[in-house]
Amino acid sequence: MPRPIQARINLSALENNLRVARRAAPSARIMAVIKAGGYGHGLSRVAEALSAADGFALLDIQDAVRLREAGFRQTILLLEGAFNAEDMTIIAQYDLACVIHSAWQIALLDGCPGREKLDVWLKVNSGMNRLGFVPQQAAQAMEQLRRQRAVRGITLMTHFANADEARGIAGPLALFNDFAAPYRITRSLANSAALLRYPETHGDWVRPGIMLYGASPFAEVSAQQLGLQPAMTLRSRIIAVQELHAGDEIGYGALFRAEHAMRVGIVACGYADGYPRHAPNGTPVLVDGQVTQTLGRVSMDMLYADLSKLPQAGVGSTVTLWGEGLPIEDVARAAGTVSYELMCALTARVPVVV
Ligand SMILES: *Cc1c(COP(=O)(O)O)cnc(C)c1O
C-alpha cells in the first residue's frame, strides 16, 4: 500500500464555480485568477477545467507562455507585469497582457520592438498601497503609456483591500471612479469578494480567484450558501491507533494530555504535506465522515485525530483534512489562517488525482 494521502481535484466543481461567477457578474468578462499553480490545484489542470473563462491571470511568464503554447487563445494577464526588458519582448511575442504598476515598468516599454503589440493594464493604487500609481501619478502614467508606440490597448485596474470585510469598497471605488471618469477604456476592479457582493465594481473584467476553487471569500457566508463546490479534497487514512490512559500526553511538546482513557488515531498527514503546523488542539477533521478534532502538535508527516467518540474508527479509516464534507475555511479559521494559504501550501509529495 502506498502512503495513503492524496488530494483529489474535482474538475466539475471548478466548472460549477465558474458558472456561479458568470451568473453573479453576467455583464463582465471573466479573468480567472490561476496564480500560484491555480491556488495549488495545478496550473494546466485548472486552465483546462476553466477554459470557458475569457482570460487567465497569473504571475510567472513561463507559465503564461506554456498556456499560450498549449493553445489557450484567451487574454493571459501577468499580474505583476514584466520584471525586465526581456520579459517585455516575450510578452509581445506571445501576445500576453501585462500589468504596469510602477514607473520603472513604463521605462521597459522604451526598448520594446514593434508597434501596437502590447495590451497593458495600468494599476491604480486605490488605498491598498501594494502595487500601482496613486491617482495623481496615474494620470501622468496614462499619458506616458498613450505615447508609447508599443502599446495597443490600455485597461484601468485596481484591487481592493477590504472587499471581504465590513469596511467594504466605497472609498477606494470612489477614488478609482473619479480617476477613471475621463477615460473611455476598459476597467477591472473586482476580486471574488467584490464580484459577489458589489455589482457596482464589475466593470468590463472581473478577476475571481478563491471562489473558483470553491471557498468563500467571506468569514460569515459559507461556500455552500454561495453555491460553490470545493475543488480540492485532501484525504488520508489512520495508520495506527494509540490507547491512552488518563494522564498520558501526546506529540512533540506534549500539547495534549488525556484526562481519561481514550483512543487517538495517527493520520498520515503532516506539515510536510501542507497541513498547517499551527493547527491547535480542536481543529476539525473528518474520520469516516464524522466530525472530530485534531489533538497535539502536528508533526512533519503525521497528526493525531481524537477517536474518543468514534469507537468504530481504526487503522484504515478514511480521514478528510479539508474539502468535501469539511469546508477548508473551517480548518483555516481554526488554524489562524485563510483557505488561500492552505490550498497553496499543498506540497509536491502529495499525489493528486482528478
Ligand atoms: C489574487 C488576485 C485576485 C483574486 O483574488 P481572490 O480574492 O482570490 O478572488 C484578483 N486580483 C488580483 C490583482 C490578485 O492579485
mmCIF file of C-alpha atoms and ligand atoms in Angstrom:
data_model
loop_
_atom_site.group_PDB
_atom_site.id
_atom_site.type_symbol
_atom_site.label_atom_id
_atom_site.label_comp_id
_atom_site.label_asym_id
_atom_site.label_seq_id
_atom_site.Cartn_x
_atom_site.Cartn_y
_atom_site.Cartn_z
ATOM 1 C CA MET A 1 0.000 0.000 0.000
ATOM 2 C CA PRO A 2 1.368 3.453 -0.864
ATOM 3 C CA ARG A 3 1.233 6.152 1.780
ATOM 4 C CA PRO A 4 -2.479 6.851 1.780
ATOM 5 C CA ILE A 5 -2.559 10.636 1.479
ATOM 6 C CA GLN A 6 -3.968 12.198 -1.675
ATOM 7 C CA ALA A 7 -5.514 15.418 -2.923
ATOM 8 C CA ARG A 8 -8.480 14.994 -5.223
ATOM 9 C CA ILE A 9 -9.201 17.843 -7.619
ATOM 10 C CA ASN A 10 -12.827 17.990 -8.698
ATOM 11 C CA LEU A 11 -12.897 19.451 -12.206
ATOM 12 C CA SER A 12 -16.672 19.724 -12.351
ATOM 13 C CA ALA A 13 -16.568 21.782 -9.145
ATOM 14 C CA LEU A 14 -14.239 24.231 -10.941
ATOM 15 C CA GLU A 15 -16.681 24.392 -13.868
ATOM 16 C CA ASN A 16 -19.611 24.906 -11.487
ATOM 17 C CA ASN A 17 -17.829 27.702 -9.653
ATOM 18 C CA LEU A 18 -17.053 29.479 -12.922
ATOM 19 C CA ARG A 19 -20.779 29.364 -13.744
ATOM 20 C CA VAL A 20 -21.521 30.877 -10.324
ATOM 21 C CA ALA A 21 -19.146 33.736 -11.169
ATOM 22 C CA ARG A 22 -20.826 34.243 -14.556
ATOM 23 C CA ARG A 23 -24.275 34.362 -13.034
ATOM 24 C CA ALA A 24 -23.129 36.870 -10.426
ATOM 25 C CA ALA A 25 -21.410 39.122 -12.991
ATOM 26 C CA PRO A 26 -23.294 38.482 -16.237
ATOM 27 C CA SER A 27 -22.151 41.641 -18.000
ATOM 28 C CA ALA A 28 -18.426 41.288 -17.315
ATOM 29 C CA ARG A 29 -15.735 39.173 -18.880
ATOM 30 C CA ILE A 30 -14.138 36.716 -16.507
ATOM 31 C CA MET A 31 -10.421 36.731 -15.861
ATOM 32 C CA ALA A 32 -9.873 33.515 -13.917
ATOM 33 C CA VAL A 33 -7.032 34.049 -11.469
ATOM 34 C CA ILE A 34 -4.809 30.968 -11.588
ATOM 35 C CA LYS A 35 -1.666 32.288 -9.916
ATOM 36 C CA ALA A 36 0.323 30.010 -7.590
ATOM 37 C CA GLY A 37 -0.335 26.995 -9.786
ATOM 38 C CA GLY A 38 -4.084 27.571 -9.755
ATOM 39 C CA TYR A 39 -4.094 28.180 -5.972
ATOM 40 C CA GLY A 40 -2.340 24.831 -5.526
ATOM 41 C CA HIS A 41 -4.747 22.868 -7.743
ATOM 42 C CA GLY A 42 -2.345 22.550 -10.688
ATOM 43 C CA LEU A 43 -1.990 25.168 -13.402
ATOM 44 C CA SER A 44 -2.798 23.251 -16.594
ATOM 45 C CA ARG A 45 -5.470 21.147 -14.935
ATOM 46 C CA VAL A 46 -7.228 24.297 -13.729
ATOM 47 C CA ALA A 47 -6.824 26.138 -17.038
ATOM 48 C CA GLU A 48 -8.402 23.158 -18.855
ATOM 49 C CA ALA A 49 -11.319 22.986 -16.451
ATOM 50 C CA LEU A 50 -11.827 26.759 -16.651
ATOM 51 C CA SER A 51 -11.305 27.018 -20.398
ATOM 52 C CA ALA A 52 -14.695 28.760 -20.694
ATOM 53 C CA ALA A 53 -13.155 31.767 -18.912
ATOM 54 C CA ASP A 54 -12.408 34.835 -21.034
ATOM 55 C CA GLY A 55 -8.947 35.242 -19.607
ATOM 56 C CA PHE A 56 -6.376 33.951 -17.167
ATOM 57 C CA ALA A 57 -4.304 35.909 -14.690
ATOM 58 C CA LEU A 58 -1.060 34.681 -13.181
ATOM 59 C CA LEU A 59 2.452 35.838 -12.323
ATOM 60 C CA ASP A 60 5.030 33.609 -13.925
ATOM 61 C CA ILE A 61 5.815 34.456 -17.523
ATOM 62 C CA GLN A 62 6.955 30.887 -18.249
ATOM 63 C CA ASP A 63 3.565 29.607 -17.105
ATOM 64 C CA ALA A 64 1.887 32.173 -19.348
ATOM 65 C CA VAL A 65 3.961 31.057 -22.318
ATOM 66 C CA ARG A 66 3.132 27.432 -21.537
ATOM 67 C CA LEU A 67 -0.581 28.218 -21.604
ATOM 68 C CA ARG A 68 -0.216 30.001 -24.948
ATOM 69 C CA GLU A 69 1.759 27.123 -26.392
ATOM 70 C CA ALA A 70 -0.874 24.686 -25.112
ATOM 71 C CA GLY A 71 -3.342 26.527 -27.328
ATOM 72 C CA PHE A 72 -5.206 28.827 -24.954
ATOM 73 C CA ARG A 73 -6.311 31.842 -27.004
ATOM 74 C CA GLN A 74 -7.742 33.891 -24.143
ATOM 75 C CA THR A 75 -6.261 37.038 -22.686
ATOM 76 C CA ILE A 76 -3.409 35.996 -20.405
ATOM 77 C CA LEU A 77 -2.530 38.698 -17.909
ATOM 78 C CA LEU A 78 0.685 38.925 -15.899
ATOM 79 C CA LEU A 79 -0.427 40.354 -12.556
ATOM 80 C CA GLU A 80 2.987 41.726 -11.584
ATOM 81 C CA GLY A 81 3.842 42.634 -15.161
ATOM 82 C CA ALA A 82 7.353 42.443 -16.586
ATOM 83 C CA PHE A 83 10.440 42.168 -14.422
ATOM 84 C CA ASN A 84 12.925 43.105 -17.149
ATOM 85 C CA ALA A 85 13.235 44.110 -20.806
ATOM 86 C CA GLU A 86 13.439 40.516 -21.977
ATOM 87 C CA ASP A 87 10.050 39.825 -20.367
ATOM 88 C CA MET A 88 8.573 42.681 -22.414
ATOM 89 C CA THR A 89 9.800 41.080 -25.615
ATOM 90 C CA ILE A 90 8.280 37.724 -24.639
ATOM 91 C CA ILE A 91 5.034 39.466 -23.674
ATOM 92 C CA ALA A 92 4.799 40.994 -27.142
ATOM 93 C CA GLN A 93 5.861 37.781 -28.869
ATOM 94 C CA TYR A 94 3.238 35.624 -27.126
ATOM 95 C CA ASP A 95 0.526 38.274 -27.115
ATOM 96 C CA LEU A 96 0.311 38.373 -23.327
ATOM 97 C CA ALA A 97 -1.129 41.275 -21.368
ATOM 98 C CA CYS A 98 0.840 42.859 -18.556
ATOM 99 C CA VAL A 99 0.118 44.971 -15.543
ATOM 100 C CA ILE A 100 2.043 48.214 -15.338
ATOM 101 C CA HIS A 101 2.291 49.086 -11.668
ATOM 102 C CA SER A 102 5.422 51.265 -11.435
ATOM 103 C CA ALA A 103 7.313 53.887 -13.388
ATOM 104 C CA TRP A 104 10.262 51.543 -13.928
ATOM 105 C CA GLN A 105 7.995 49.244 -15.940
ATOM 106 C CA ILE A 106 6.959 52.084 -18.239
ATOM 107 C CA ALA A 107 10.657 52.629 -18.913
ATOM 108 C CA LEU A 108 10.954 48.988 -20.023
ATOM 109 C CA LEU A 109 8.496 49.738 -22.830
ATOM 110 C CA ASP A 110 11.029 52.068 -24.467
ATOM 111 C CA GLY A 111 13.089 49.097 -25.557
ATOM 112 C CA CYS A 112 10.132 47.100 -26.791
ATOM 113 C CA PRO A 113 10.235 46.448 -30.512
ATOM 114 C CA GLY A 114 7.258 46.849 -32.821
ATOM 115 C CA ARG A 115 4.141 48.976 -32.895
ATOM 116 C CA GLU A 116 0.856 48.349 -31.113
ATOM 117 C CA LYS A 117 1.866 44.985 -29.806
ATOM 118 C CA LEU A 118 1.104 45.242 -26.143
ATOM 119 C CA ASP A 119 -2.031 45.291 -24.034
ATOM 120 C CA VAL A 120 -1.228 46.887 -20.716
ATOM 121 C CA TRP A 121 -3.280 47.089 -17.553
ATOM 122 C CA LEU A 122 -2.474 50.267 -15.683
ATOM 123 C CA LYS A 123 -2.771 49.602 -11.996
ATOM 124 C CA VAL A 124 -4.246 52.319 -9.816
ATOM 125 C CA ASN A 125 -3.452 52.272 -6.114
ATOM 126 C CA SER A 126 -6.846 52.982 -4.554
ATOM 127 C CA GLY A 127 -5.717 52.610 -0.964
ATOM 128 C CA MET A 128 -4.211 49.166 -0.547
ATOM 129 C CA ASN A 129 -0.731 50.661 -1.039
ATOM 130 C CA ARG A 130 0.707 47.494 -2.500
ATOM 131 C CA LEU A 131 1.078 47.942 -6.260
ATOM 132 C CA GLY A 132 0.004 50.768 -8.506
ATOM 133 C CA PHE A 133 0.029 54.503 -9.084
ATOM 134 C CA VAL A 134 -1.916 56.802 -6.810
ATOM 135 C CA PRO A 135 -4.430 58.800 -8.889
ATOM 136 C CA GLN A 136 -2.218 61.906 -9.001
ATOM 137 C CA GLN A 137 0.594 59.868 -10.621
ATOM 138 C CA ALA A 138 -1.673 57.603 -12.637
ATOM 139 C CA ALA A 139 -2.738 60.464 -14.904
ATOM 140 C CA GLN A 140 0.866 61.017 -15.911
ATOM 141 C CA ALA A 141 1.467 57.277 -16.316
ATOM 142 C CA MET A 142 -1.558 57.174 -18.574
ATOM 143 C CA GLU A 143 -0.125 59.917 -20.781
ATOM 144 C CA GLN A 144 3.215 58.122 -20.972
ATOM 145 C CA LEU A 145 1.540 54.860 -21.948
ATOM 146 C CA ARG A 146 -0.515 56.587 -24.621
ATOM 147 C CA ARG A 147 2.673 57.953 -26.166
ATOM 148 C CA GLN A 148 4.330 54.516 -26.244
ATOM 149 C CA ARG A 149 4.392 53.116 -29.763
ATOM 150 C CA ALA A 150 4.457 49.547 -28.482
ATOM 151 C CA VAL A 151 1.150 49.905 -26.631
ATOM 152 C CA ARG A 152 -2.030 48.710 -28.316
ATOM 153 C CA GLY A 153 -4.690 48.796 -25.593
ATOM 154 C CA ILE A 154 -4.889 50.113 -22.041
ATOM 155 C CA THR A 155 -7.155 48.746 -19.316
ATOM 156 C CA LEU A 156 -7.508 50.512 -15.985
ATOM 157 C CA MET A 157 -7.408 48.270 -12.956
ATOM 158 C CA THR A 158 -7.378 48.416 -9.207
ATOM 159 C CA HIS A 159 -7.505 45.896 -6.366
ATOM 160 C CA PHE A 160 -9.471 46.207 -3.119
ATOM 161 C CA ALA A 161 -8.006 45.580 0.313
ATOM 162 C CA ASN A 162 -11.318 45.148 2.143
ATOM 163 C CA ALA A 163 -13.933 43.785 -0.267
ATOM 164 C CA ASP A 164 -14.427 40.794 2.055
ATOM 165 C CA GLU A 165 -14.575 42.904 5.220
ATOM 166 C CA ALA A 166 -17.151 45.163 6.845
ATOM 167 C CA ARG A 167 -15.075 48.146 5.625
ATOM 168 C CA GLY A 168 -16.086 47.351 2.045
ATOM 169 C CA ILE A 169 -15.039 49.182 -1.087
ATOM 170 C CA ALA A 170 -16.878 52.525 -1.100
ATOM 171 C CA GLY A 171 -13.856 54.794 -0.546
ATOM 172 C CA PRO A 172 -11.459 53.048 -2.939
ATOM 173 C CA LEU A 173 -14.208 52.663 -5.548
ATOM 174 C CA ALA A 174 -14.967 56.405 -5.475
ATOM 175 C CA LEU A 175 -11.255 57.169 -5.772
ATOM 176 C CA PHE A 176 -10.872 54.843 -8.742
ATOM 177 C CA ASN A 177 -14.038 56.035 -10.466
ATOM 178 C CA ASP A 178 -13.051 59.686 -10.077
ATOM 179 C CA PHE A 179 -9.753 58.952 -11.719
ATOM 180 C CA ALA A 180 -11.202 56.747 -14.468
ATOM 181 C CA ALA A 181 -14.137 59.019 -15.366
ATOM 182 C CA PRO A 182 -12.435 60.955 -18.204
ATOM 183 C CA TYR A 183 -11.126 57.810 -19.910
ATOM 184 C CA ARG A 184 -13.280 55.709 -22.200
ATOM 185 C CA ILE A 185 -11.341 52.483 -21.743
ATOM 186 C CA THR A 186 -11.956 49.083 -20.196
ATOM 187 C CA ARG A 187 -11.842 48.625 -16.432
ATOM 188 C CA SER A 188 -11.204 45.809 -13.990
ATOM 189 C CA LEU A 189 -11.686 46.041 -10.243
ATOM 190 C CA ALA A 190 -13.322 43.016 -8.651
ATOM 191 C CA ASN A 191 -11.785 40.029 -6.902
ATOM 192 C CA SER A 192 -14.131 37.226 -5.736
ATOM 193 C CA ALA A 193 -15.495 39.160 -2.768
ATOM 194 C CA ALA A 194 -16.272 42.285 -4.792
ATOM 195 C CA LEU A 195 -17.694 40.205 -7.637
ATOM 196 C CA LEU A 196 -20.148 38.518 -5.262
ATOM 197 C CA ARG A 197 -21.034 41.478 -3.069
ATOM 198 C CA TYR A 198 -20.627 44.705 -5.082
ATOM 199 C CA PRO A 199 -22.092 44.682 -8.617
ATOM 200 C CA GLU A 200 -21.035 48.315 -8.967
ATOM 201 C CA THR A 201 -17.422 47.078 -9.187
ATOM 202 C CA HIS A 202 -17.953 44.654 -12.070
ATOM 203 C CA GLY A 203 -16.734 46.916 -14.872
ATOM 204 C CA ASP A 204 -15.521 45.132 -18.007
ATOM 205 C CA TRP A 205 -13.428 42.368 -16.432
ATOM 206 C CA VAL A 206 -13.881 40.658 -13.070
ATOM 207 C CA ARG A 207 -10.955 38.755 -11.524
ATOM 208 C CA PRO A 208 -12.241 35.898 -9.373
ATOM 209 C CA GLY A 209 -9.739 33.617 -7.685
ATOM 210 C CA ILE A 210 -10.714 31.922 -4.451
ATOM 211 C CA MET A 211 -14.369 31.413 -5.351
ATOM 212 C CA LEU A 212 -13.395 29.368 -8.417
ATOM 213 C CA TYR A 213 -11.717 26.893 -6.088
ATOM 214 C CA GLY A 214 -14.876 26.619 -4.042
ATOM 215 C CA ALA A 215 -14.028 28.588 -0.917
ATOM 216 C CA SER A 216 -15.983 31.544 0.376
ATOM 217 C CA PRO A 217 -14.197 34.893 0.470
ATOM 218 C CA PHE A 218 -16.384 35.930 3.416
ATOM 219 C CA ALA A 219 -15.993 34.945 7.062
ATOM 220 C CA GLU A 220 -19.737 34.958 7.699
ATOM 221 C CA VAL A 221 -21.073 33.339 4.500
ATOM 222 C CA SER A 222 -20.278 29.731 3.657
ATOM 223 C CA ALA A 223 -19.208 28.482 0.251
ATOM 224 C CA GLN A 224 -22.290 26.279 0.166
ATOM 225 C CA GLN A 225 -24.559 29.290 0.709
ATOM 226 C CA LEU A 226 -22.892 30.890 -2.312
ATOM 227 C CA GLY A 227 -23.448 27.773 -4.449
ATOM 228 C CA LEU A 228 -19.728 26.987 -4.564
ATOM 229 C CA GLN A 229 -18.301 23.468 -4.505
ATOM 230 C CA PRO A 230 -14.882 22.619 -3.073
ATOM 231 C CA ALA A 231 -12.386 21.834 -5.822
ATOM 232 C CA MET A 232 -9.721 20.304 -3.569
ATOM 233 C CA THR A 233 -10.270 17.497 -1.086
ATOM 234 C CA LEU A 234 -7.281 16.402 0.972
ATOM 235 C CA ARG A 235 -7.687 12.891 2.312
ATOM 236 C CA SER A 236 -5.583 10.331 4.096
ATOM 237 C CA ARG A 237 -6.067 7.413 6.458
ATOM 238 C CA ILE A 238 -5.409 6.351 10.001
ATOM 239 C CA ILE A 239 -2.257 4.240 10.038
ATOM 240 C CA ALA A 240 -2.049 3.483 13.780
ATOM 241 C CA VAL A 241 -4.142 3.778 16.933
ATOM 242 C CA GLN A 242 -2.952 4.556 20.449
ATOM 243 C CA GLU A 243 -4.955 3.673 23.577
ATOM 244 C CA LEU A 244 -4.254 6.418 26.084
ATOM 245 C CA HIS A 245 -4.664 6.265 29.851
ATOM 246 C CA ALA A 246 -5.627 9.220 32.000
ATOM 247 C CA GLY A 247 -2.591 11.492 32.248
ATOM 248 C CA ASP A 248 -0.916 10.289 29.038
ATOM 249 C CA GLU A 249 0.400 13.010 26.750
ATOM 250 C CA ILE A 250 0.820 13.048 23.001
ATOM 251 C CA GLY A 251 3.201 14.509 20.485
ATOM 252 C CA TYR A 252 6.054 16.985 20.461
ATOM 253 C CA GLY A 253 5.787 19.432 23.305
ATOM 254 C CA ALA A 254 3.029 17.357 24.933
ATOM 255 C CA LEU A 255 0.398 19.867 23.883
ATOM 256 C CA PHE A 256 -2.412 17.475 24.787
ATOM 257 C CA ARG A 257 -2.898 15.412 27.933
ATOM 258 C CA ALA A 258 -5.671 12.828 28.233
ATOM 259 C CA GLU A 259 -7.992 13.402 31.188
ATOM 260 C CA HIS A 260 -9.361 9.878 30.917
ATOM 261 C CA ALA A 261 -8.766 6.755 28.903
ATOM 262 C CA MET A 262 -9.287 7.427 25.187
ATOM 263 C CA ARG A 263 -8.210 6.411 21.696
ATOM 264 C CA VAL A 264 -6.339 8.574 19.225
ATOM 265 C CA GLY A 265 -5.753 7.826 15.551
ATOM 266 C CA ILE A 266 -2.448 8.599 13.879
ATOM 267 C CA VAL A 267 -3.173 10.191 10.494
ATOM 268 C CA ALA A 268 -0.678 10.038 7.627
ATOM 269 C CA CYS A 269 -0.640 13.790 7.024
ATOM 270 C CA GLY A 270 1.707 16.413 8.416
ATOM 271 C CA TYR A 271 3.137 19.799 7.711
ATOM 272 C CA ALA A 272 5.410 18.391 5.010
ATOM 273 C CA ASP A 273 2.202 17.621 3.124
ATOM 274 C CA GLY A 274 0.983 21.178 3.605
ATOM 275 C CA TYR A 275 -1.170 20.734 6.684
ATOM 276 C CA PRO A 276 -0.674 23.792 8.909
ATOM 277 C CA ARG A 277 1.660 23.099 11.813
ATOM 278 C CA HIS A 278 -0.077 25.790 13.816
ATOM 279 C CA ALA A 279 -3.432 23.984 13.785
ATOM 280 C CA PRO A 280 -4.179 23.736 17.518
ATOM 281 C CA ASN A 281 -5.999 21.057 19.535
ATOM 282 C CA GLY A 282 -9.585 21.059 18.314
ATOM 283 C CA THR A 283 -9.053 21.776 14.624
ATOM 284 C CA PRO A 284 -11.884 19.984 12.795
ATOM 285 C CA VAL A 285 -11.154 16.801 10.849
ATOM 286 C CA LEU A 286 -13.446 14.081 9.449
ATOM 287 C CA VAL A 287 -12.864 10.430 10.282
ATOM 288 C CA ASP A 288 -15.090 8.012 8.373
ATOM 289 C CA GLY A 289 -17.229 11.028 7.513
ATOM 290 C CA GLN A 290 -17.749 12.050 11.160
ATOM 291 C CA VAL A 291 -16.500 15.352 12.512
ATOM 292 C CA THR A 292 -13.867 15.062 15.189
ATOM 293 C CA GLN A 293 -10.785 17.092 16.112
ATOM 294 C CA THR A 294 -7.032 17.110 15.913
ATOM 295 C CA LEU A 295 -5.059 16.774 19.143
ATOM 296 C CA GLY A 296 -1.462 17.604 19.968
ATOM 297 C CA ARG A 297 1.111 19.177 17.741
ATOM 298 C CA VAL A 298 1.079 18.488 14.009
ATOM 299 C CA SER A 299 4.361 16.832 13.081
ATOM 300 C CA MET A 300 6.132 16.648 9.732
ATOM 301 C CA ASP A 301 4.386 13.530 8.489
ATOM 302 C CA MET A 302 1.586 12.799 10.940
ATOM 303 C CA LEU A 303 -1.089 14.272 13.117
ATOM 304 C CA TYR A 304 -3.440 12.989 15.798
ATOM 305 C CA ALA A 305 -7.217 12.606 15.494
ATOM 306 C CA ASP A 306 -9.466 12.209 18.520
ATOM 307 C CA LEU A 307 -11.337 8.885 18.240
ATOM 308 C CA SER A 308 -12.965 9.002 21.662
ATOM 309 C CA LYS A 309 -16.454 9.377 20.161
ATOM 310 C CA LEU A 310 -15.754 7.094 17.185
ATOM 311 C CA PRO A 311 -15.472 3.541 18.517
ATOM 312 C CA GLN A 312 -15.760 2.035 15.022
ATOM 313 C CA ALA A 313 -12.842 4.013 13.642
ATOM 314 C CA GLY A 314 -9.421 2.418 13.448
ATOM 315 C CA VAL A 315 -6.496 1.645 11.199
ATOM 316 C CA GLY A 316 -7.581 2.231 7.596
ATOM 317 C CA SER A 317 -10.343 4.695 8.425
ATOM 318 C CA THR A 318 -10.613 7.491 5.875
ATOM 319 C CA VAL A 319 -9.661 10.945 7.103
ATOM 320 C CA THR A 320 -10.680 14.150 5.343
ATOM 321 C CA LEU A 321 -8.418 17.052 6.226
ATOM 322 C CA TRP A 322 -10.450 19.551 4.158
ATOM 323 C CA GLY A 323 -12.713 19.654 1.120
ATOM 324 C CA GLU A 324 -15.870 17.636 0.519
ATOM 325 C CA GLY A 325 -17.691 17.355 3.837
ATOM 326 C CA LEU A 326 -15.334 19.710 5.672
ATOM 327 C CA PRO A 327 -15.069 23.317 4.439
ATOM 328 C CA ILE A 328 -11.458 24.393 4.084
ATOM 329 C CA GLU A 329 -12.460 27.737 5.614
ATOM 330 C CA ASP A 330 -13.321 25.980 8.897
ATOM 331 C CA VAL A 331 -9.909 24.346 9.054
ATOM 332 C CA ALA A 332 -8.218 27.612 8.101
ATOM 333 C CA ARG A 333 -10.080 29.568 10.757
ATOM 334 C CA ALA A 334 -9.163 27.054 13.462
ATOM 335 C CA ALA A 335 -5.524 27.246 12.373
ATOM 336 C CA GLY A 336 -5.483 31.042 12.312
ATOM 337 C CA THR A 337 -5.077 31.334 8.555
ATOM 338 C CA VAL A 338 -7.131 31.551 5.356
ATOM 339 C CA SER A 339 -8.240 28.966 2.824
ATOM 340 C CA TYR A 340 -5.917 30.553 0.246
ATOM 341 C CA GLU A 341 -2.844 29.665 2.256
ATOM 342 C CA LEU A 342 -3.925 26.074 2.888
ATOM 343 C CA MET A 343 -4.614 25.458 -0.811
ATOM 344 C CA CYS A 344 -1.293 26.929 -1.906
ATOM 345 C CA ALA A 345 0.616 25.070 0.799
ATOM 346 C CA LEU A 346 -0.151 21.603 -0.553
ATOM 347 C CA THR A 347 3.280 20.126 -1.232
ATOM 348 C CA ALA A 348 4.666 18.277 -4.222
ATOM 349 C CA ARG A 349 4.870 14.952 -2.394
ATOM 350 C CA VAL A 350 1.076 14.705 -2.143
ATOM 351 C CA PRO A 351 -0.250 12.656 -5.058
ATOM 352 C CA VAL A 352 -3.001 14.475 -6.948
ATOM 353 C CA VAL A 353 -5.900 12.605 -8.526
ATOM 354 C CA VAL A 354 -8.777 14.004 -10.541
HETATM 355 C C1 LIG B 1 -5.151 37.198 -6.348
HETATM 356 C C2 LIG B 1 -5.791 38.348 -7.039
HETATM 357 C C3 LIG B 1 -7.158 38.318 -7.365
HETATM 358 C C4 LIG B 1 -8.087 37.201 -6.933
HETATM 359 O O1 LIG B 1 -8.470 37.408 -5.596
HETATM 360 P P1 LIG B 1 -9.483 36.403 -4.850
HETATM 361 O O2 LIG B 1 -9.654 37.005 -3.516
HETATM 362 O O3 LIG B 1 -8.793 35.086 -4.791
HETATM 363 O O4 LIG B 1 -10.714 36.371 -5.672
HETATM 364 C C5 LIG B 1 -7.661 39.368 -8.106
HETATM 365 N N1 LIG B 1 -6.873 40.408 -8.470
HETATM 366 C C6 LIG B 1 -5.578 40.472 -8.149
HETATM 367 C C7 LIG B 1 -4.768 41.651 -8.575
HETATM 368 C C8 LIG B 1 -4.993 39.455 -7.417
HETATM 369 O O5 LIG B 1 -3.693 39.535 -7.081
#
